[in-house]
XYZ file of C-alpha atoms in Angstrom:
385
model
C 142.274 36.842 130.468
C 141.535 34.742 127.055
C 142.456 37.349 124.282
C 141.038 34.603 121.514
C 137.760 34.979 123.589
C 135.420 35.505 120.525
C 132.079 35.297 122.515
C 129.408 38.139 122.310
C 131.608 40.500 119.309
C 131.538 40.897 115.556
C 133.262 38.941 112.938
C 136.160 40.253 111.658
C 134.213 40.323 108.168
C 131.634 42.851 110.184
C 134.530 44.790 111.074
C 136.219 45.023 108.128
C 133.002 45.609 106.447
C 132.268 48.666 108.737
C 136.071 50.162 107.993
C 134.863 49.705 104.061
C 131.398 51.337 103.871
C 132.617 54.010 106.531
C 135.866 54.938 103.709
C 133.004 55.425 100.714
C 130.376 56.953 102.929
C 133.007 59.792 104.139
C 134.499 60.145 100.489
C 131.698 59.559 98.010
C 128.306 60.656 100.024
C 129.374 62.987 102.379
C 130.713 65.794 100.104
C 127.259 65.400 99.091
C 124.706 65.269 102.086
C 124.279 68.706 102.579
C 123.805 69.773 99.133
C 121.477 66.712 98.811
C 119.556 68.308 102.027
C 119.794 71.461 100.550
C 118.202 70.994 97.053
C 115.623 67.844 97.907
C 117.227 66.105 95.480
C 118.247 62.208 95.194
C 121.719 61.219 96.459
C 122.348 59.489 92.890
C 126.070 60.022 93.826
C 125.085 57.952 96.430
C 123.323 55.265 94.508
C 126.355 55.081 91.916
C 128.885 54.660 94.436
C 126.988 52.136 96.832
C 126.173 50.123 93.577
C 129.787 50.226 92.562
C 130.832 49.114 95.742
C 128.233 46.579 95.925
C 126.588 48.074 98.868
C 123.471 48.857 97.338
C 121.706 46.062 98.666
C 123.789 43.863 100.258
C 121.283 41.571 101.691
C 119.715 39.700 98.490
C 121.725 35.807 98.252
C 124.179 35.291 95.803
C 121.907 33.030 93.698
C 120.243 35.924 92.722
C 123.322 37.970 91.648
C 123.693 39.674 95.365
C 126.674 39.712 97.934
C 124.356 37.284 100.362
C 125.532 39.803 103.407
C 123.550 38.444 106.465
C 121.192 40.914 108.770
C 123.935 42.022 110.991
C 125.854 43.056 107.783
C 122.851 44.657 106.387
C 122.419 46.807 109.740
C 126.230 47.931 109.095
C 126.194 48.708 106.117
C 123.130 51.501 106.656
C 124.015 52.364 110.057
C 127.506 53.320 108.201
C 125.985 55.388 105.688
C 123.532 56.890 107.904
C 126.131 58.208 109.545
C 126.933 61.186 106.738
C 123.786 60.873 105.060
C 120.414 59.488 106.254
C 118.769 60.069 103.246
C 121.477 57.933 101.523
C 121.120 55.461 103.795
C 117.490 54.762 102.535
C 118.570 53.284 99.430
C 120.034 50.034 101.126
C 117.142 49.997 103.864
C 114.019 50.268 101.555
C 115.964 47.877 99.007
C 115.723 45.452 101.635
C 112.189 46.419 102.680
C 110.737 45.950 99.173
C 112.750 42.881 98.438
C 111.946 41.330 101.394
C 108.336 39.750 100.724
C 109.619 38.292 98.114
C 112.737 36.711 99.659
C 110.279 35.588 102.139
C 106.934 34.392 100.517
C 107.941 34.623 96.665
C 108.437 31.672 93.792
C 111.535 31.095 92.705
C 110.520 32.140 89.456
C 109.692 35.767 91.132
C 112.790 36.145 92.853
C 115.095 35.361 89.781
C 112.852 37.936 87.898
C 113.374 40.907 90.305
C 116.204 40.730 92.234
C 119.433 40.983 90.007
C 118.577 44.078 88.801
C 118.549 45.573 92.358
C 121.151 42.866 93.430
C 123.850 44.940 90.830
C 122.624 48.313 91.704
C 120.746 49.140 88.156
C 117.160 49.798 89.814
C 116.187 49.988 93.263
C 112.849 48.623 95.019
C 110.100 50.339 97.145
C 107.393 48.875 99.474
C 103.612 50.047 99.360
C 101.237 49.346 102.279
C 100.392 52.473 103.724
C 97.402 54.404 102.735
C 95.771 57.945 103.639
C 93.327 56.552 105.709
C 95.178 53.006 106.478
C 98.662 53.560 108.294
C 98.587 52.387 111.965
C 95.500 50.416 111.192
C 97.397 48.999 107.914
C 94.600 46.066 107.286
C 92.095 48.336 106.814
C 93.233 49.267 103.175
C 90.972 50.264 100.477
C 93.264 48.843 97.498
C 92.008 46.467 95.074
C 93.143 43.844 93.090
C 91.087 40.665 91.371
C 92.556 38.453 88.143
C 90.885 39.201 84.989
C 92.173 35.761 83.317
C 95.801 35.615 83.676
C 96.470 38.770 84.815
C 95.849 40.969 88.324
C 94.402 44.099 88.302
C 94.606 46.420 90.936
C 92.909 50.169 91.511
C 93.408 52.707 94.616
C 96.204 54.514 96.237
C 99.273 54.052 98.392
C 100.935 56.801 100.522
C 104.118 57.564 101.951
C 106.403 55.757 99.667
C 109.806 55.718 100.487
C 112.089 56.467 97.316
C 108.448 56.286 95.405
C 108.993 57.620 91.757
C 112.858 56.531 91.306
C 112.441 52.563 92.453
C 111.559 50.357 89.286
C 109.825 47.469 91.178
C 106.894 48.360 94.148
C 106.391 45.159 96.710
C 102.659 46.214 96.779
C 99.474 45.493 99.352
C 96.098 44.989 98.221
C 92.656 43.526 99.130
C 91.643 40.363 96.945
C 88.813 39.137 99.448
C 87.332 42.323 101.328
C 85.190 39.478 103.534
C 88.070 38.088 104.942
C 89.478 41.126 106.773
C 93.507 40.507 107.074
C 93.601 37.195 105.487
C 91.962 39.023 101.968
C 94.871 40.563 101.833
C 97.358 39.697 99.072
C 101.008 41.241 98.130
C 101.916 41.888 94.678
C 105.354 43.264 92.985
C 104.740 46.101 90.352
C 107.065 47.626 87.810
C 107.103 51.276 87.455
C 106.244 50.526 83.406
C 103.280 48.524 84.184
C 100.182 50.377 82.591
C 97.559 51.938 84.947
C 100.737 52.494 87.560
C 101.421 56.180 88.182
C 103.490 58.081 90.710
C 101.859 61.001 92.302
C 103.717 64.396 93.748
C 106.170 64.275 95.865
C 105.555 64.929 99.622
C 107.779 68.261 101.854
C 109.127 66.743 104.492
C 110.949 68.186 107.448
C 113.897 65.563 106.677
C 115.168 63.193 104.563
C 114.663 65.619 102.108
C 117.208 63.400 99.563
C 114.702 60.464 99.491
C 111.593 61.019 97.824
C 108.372 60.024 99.437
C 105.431 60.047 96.779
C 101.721 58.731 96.546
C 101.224 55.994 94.213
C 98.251 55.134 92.525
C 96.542 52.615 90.552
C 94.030 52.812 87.958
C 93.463 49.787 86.310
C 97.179 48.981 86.778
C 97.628 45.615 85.310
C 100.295 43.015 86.236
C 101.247 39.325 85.129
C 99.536 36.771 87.176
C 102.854 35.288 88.391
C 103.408 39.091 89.945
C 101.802 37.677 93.427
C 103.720 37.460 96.433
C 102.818 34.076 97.425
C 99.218 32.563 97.829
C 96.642 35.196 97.606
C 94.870 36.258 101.271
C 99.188 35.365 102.683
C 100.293 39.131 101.779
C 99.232 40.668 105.092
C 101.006 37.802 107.152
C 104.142 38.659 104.964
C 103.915 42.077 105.368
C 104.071 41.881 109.210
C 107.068 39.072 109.072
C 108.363 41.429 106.799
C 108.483 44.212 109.375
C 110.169 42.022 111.832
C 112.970 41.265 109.820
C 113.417 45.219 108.431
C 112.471 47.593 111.962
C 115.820 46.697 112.927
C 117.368 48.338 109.849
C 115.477 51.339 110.966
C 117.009 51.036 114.346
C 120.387 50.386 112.217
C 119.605 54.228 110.295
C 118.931 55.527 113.833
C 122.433 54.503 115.557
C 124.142 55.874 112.352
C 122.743 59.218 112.361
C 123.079 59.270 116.652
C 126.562 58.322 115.786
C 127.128 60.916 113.132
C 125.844 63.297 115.453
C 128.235 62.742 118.292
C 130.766 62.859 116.146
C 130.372 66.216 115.359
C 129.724 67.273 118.997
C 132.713 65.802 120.076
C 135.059 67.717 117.484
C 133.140 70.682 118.009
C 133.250 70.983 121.997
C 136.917 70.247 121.686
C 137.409 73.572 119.449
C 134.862 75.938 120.812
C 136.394 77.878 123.767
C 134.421 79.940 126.235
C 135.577 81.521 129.422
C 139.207 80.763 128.187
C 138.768 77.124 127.903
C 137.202 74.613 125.128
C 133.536 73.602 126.409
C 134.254 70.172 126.628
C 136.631 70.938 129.817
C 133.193 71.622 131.635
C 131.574 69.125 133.251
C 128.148 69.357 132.041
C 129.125 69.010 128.536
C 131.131 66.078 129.700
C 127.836 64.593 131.113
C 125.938 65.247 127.923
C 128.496 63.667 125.502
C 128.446 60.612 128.070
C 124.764 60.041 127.836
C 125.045 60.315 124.238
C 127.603 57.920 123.699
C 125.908 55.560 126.614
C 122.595 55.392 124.569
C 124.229 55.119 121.565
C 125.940 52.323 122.028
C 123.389 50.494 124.099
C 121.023 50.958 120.982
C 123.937 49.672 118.671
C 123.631 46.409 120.377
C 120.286 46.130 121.141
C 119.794 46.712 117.047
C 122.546 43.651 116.413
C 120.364 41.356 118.886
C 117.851 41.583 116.896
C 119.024 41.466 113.313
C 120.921 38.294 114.333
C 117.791 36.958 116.135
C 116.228 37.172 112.626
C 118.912 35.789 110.566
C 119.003 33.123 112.694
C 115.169 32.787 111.792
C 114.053 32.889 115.675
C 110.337 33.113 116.404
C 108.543 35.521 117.752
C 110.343 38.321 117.197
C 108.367 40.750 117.808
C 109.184 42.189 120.578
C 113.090 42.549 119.744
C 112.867 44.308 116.280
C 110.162 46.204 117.881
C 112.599 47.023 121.312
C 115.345 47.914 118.743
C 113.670 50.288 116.020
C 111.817 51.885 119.101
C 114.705 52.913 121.493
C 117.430 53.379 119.029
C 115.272 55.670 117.649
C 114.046 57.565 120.676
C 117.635 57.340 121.276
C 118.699 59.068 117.927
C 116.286 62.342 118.341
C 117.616 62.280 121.750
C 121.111 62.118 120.993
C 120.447 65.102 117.726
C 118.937 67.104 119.810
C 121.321 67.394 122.545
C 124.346 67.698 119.531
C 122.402 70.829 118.493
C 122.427 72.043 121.944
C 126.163 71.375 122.099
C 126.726 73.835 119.390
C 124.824 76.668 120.845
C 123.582 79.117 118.315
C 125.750 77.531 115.197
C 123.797 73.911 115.520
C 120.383 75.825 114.841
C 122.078 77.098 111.426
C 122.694 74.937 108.417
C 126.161 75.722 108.123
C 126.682 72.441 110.557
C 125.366 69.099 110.031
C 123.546 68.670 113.294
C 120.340 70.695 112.729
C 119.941 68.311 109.634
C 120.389 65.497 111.949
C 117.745 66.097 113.969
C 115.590 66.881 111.393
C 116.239 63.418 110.203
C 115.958 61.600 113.406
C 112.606 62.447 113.790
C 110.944 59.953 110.867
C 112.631 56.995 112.397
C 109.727 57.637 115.205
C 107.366 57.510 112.732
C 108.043 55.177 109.997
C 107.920 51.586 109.838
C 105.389 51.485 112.776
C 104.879 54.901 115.040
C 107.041 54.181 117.945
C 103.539 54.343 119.890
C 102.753 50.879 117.870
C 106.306 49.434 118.471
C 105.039 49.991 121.997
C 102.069 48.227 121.980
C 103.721 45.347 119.447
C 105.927 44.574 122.516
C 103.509 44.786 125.057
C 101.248 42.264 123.493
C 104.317 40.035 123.348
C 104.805 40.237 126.608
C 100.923 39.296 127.448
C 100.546 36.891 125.419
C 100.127 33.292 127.181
């Protein structure tokens, strides 16, 4: 036995970095979640405190006024606050989301434009591809944009916005050469005071009722030339490496809200007592809590793999975010589900967190690439010669 064995674990830094986010997530957001829930309102409780803290988006490099926190760090961080609050947990996610085209594909002179205001917490970022009739099929948008001298201007509509309406800057798809199919498309970061942008009602979800998903839409919504995302017809090539790098934070929001769900099966089973005896003396509650935890933690790992595949810049990585944000997920409505069925009639009741839970479990299915896609995403890696 080799107790300075430091293969295949976390850095102390990722430890002590879990022990921090997991102190303000239980003080400062908790208190808060179901209220938050409750009311479909923002977390801004949330927001202060993770800007405070510096947790707000962790990921964007300290040249740009951030904490330069790598992927694994980034996963921790929501996972942590996921764990109270999923709808919290969105803040740090889609930060990284919007931000990340332009970490990726942007000029320098973009990225020191944008990204200290979100770095120190003041304004938060959003990312628009999706559209009514373009989600799946994503490269079939109808969005416009063409430069009218030294300025772009775009028209349609974007759907499903995470956070849409309280994020200042919009990471934003839209077709500059509709003859070139995928490579017309071209990404573009919009301010929310740009004229011609406006944000459109907000959507009634069945969870994450805290973050608000809105339409956006443009109407002659004009932006500085410099405002592109890289070369025009590049944007749809950045929004897919985009979603290689960011699915595992979704799998990262999964495990934390599996986790936070466990949690409160296991104190609960301890307390409740039936037949003379607390439930978790019975041996098919036992089995239940030890699939839980079993999935859980195998989607905990799976979800590191392949945020530290894509800090280390690995290619084809594909199939790993994909494998991550698709089973942790899966795992996660799994794992709610069975934590309401642990608490008998009181988990269907929102006077416990679990029927919340599961409520919020379900969009990680959905967003980010239906778990259907993730499905097919791997499979073609697999095929591929």
């Amino acid at each position: 036995m080799d107790p300075s064995f430091d293969t295949y674990k976390l850095a102390e830094e990722h430890e002590a970095l879990r022990e921090s986010v997991r102190a303000l997530a239980e003080k400062e957001i908790a208190p808060h979640a179901a209220e938050v829930d409750e009311q479909e309102r923002y977390p801004q409780e949330a927001l202060e405190a993770l800007a405070k803290a510096g947790f707000a988006a962790v990921h964007v490099p300290e040249a740009y006024g951030g904490q330069g926190a790598d992927s694994v760090a980034t996963c921790i961080v929501i996972e942590e606050v996921a764990r109270v609050c999923a709808s919290s947990s969105l803040i740090p996610a889609v930060n990284k989301l919007g931000t990340m085209p332009i970490l990726l594909s942007g000029s320098e002179e973009l990225k020191k434009a944008v990204l200290p205001s979100i770095a120190s917490g003041e304004v938060t970022a959003s990312y628009a591809l999706s559209e009514r009739e373009a989600g799946s099929d994503a490269a079939s948008m109808k969005t416009r944009a063409h430069l009218d001298g030294d300025h772009w201007v775009l028209n349609g509509s974007k759907c499903w916005i995470t956070n849409g309406g309280v994020s200042k800057w919009y990471t934003v798809m839209a077709v500059t050469d509709p003859d070139k199919g995928a490579n017309g498309i071209s990404a573009f970061v919009v301010h929310a005071d740009d004229p011609g942008f406006v944000v459109g009602p907000k959507e009634k979800k069945l969870g994450i009722k805290g973050s608000p998903t809105a339409e956006l839409y443009f109407e002659n919504c004009t932006i500085p030339a410099d405002r592109i995302i890289g070369e025009p017809g590049t944007g749809f090539k950045t929004a897919l490496r985009t979603l290689d790098h960011t699915r595992p934070t979704i799998g990262a929001q999964a495990v934390g809200i599996a986790q936070g769900a466990l949690d409160a099966a296991r104190a609960y089973v301890k307390e409740r007592k039936q037949f003379g005896r607390a439930i978790a003396d019975f041996q098919g509650v036992q089995f239940m809590l030890a699939d839980m935890a079993m999935k859980t933690e195998a989607a905990r790992q799976m979800v590191y793999v392949a945020a530290a595949r894509a800090e280390r810049g690995e290619p084809n990585l594909g199939f790993i975010s994909s494998a991550a944000k698709c089973f942790a997920s899966d795992v996660a409505m799994e794992v709610t589900t069975n934590a309401v069925q642990l608490f008998g009639g009181a988990g269907y009741t929102r006077d416990f967190p679990v029927e919340r839970m599961m409520r919020d479990a379900k969009i990680t299915q959905i967003y980010e690439g239906t778990n259907q896609i993730q499905r097919m995403v791997m499979a073609r890696s697999l095929l591929r010669d």
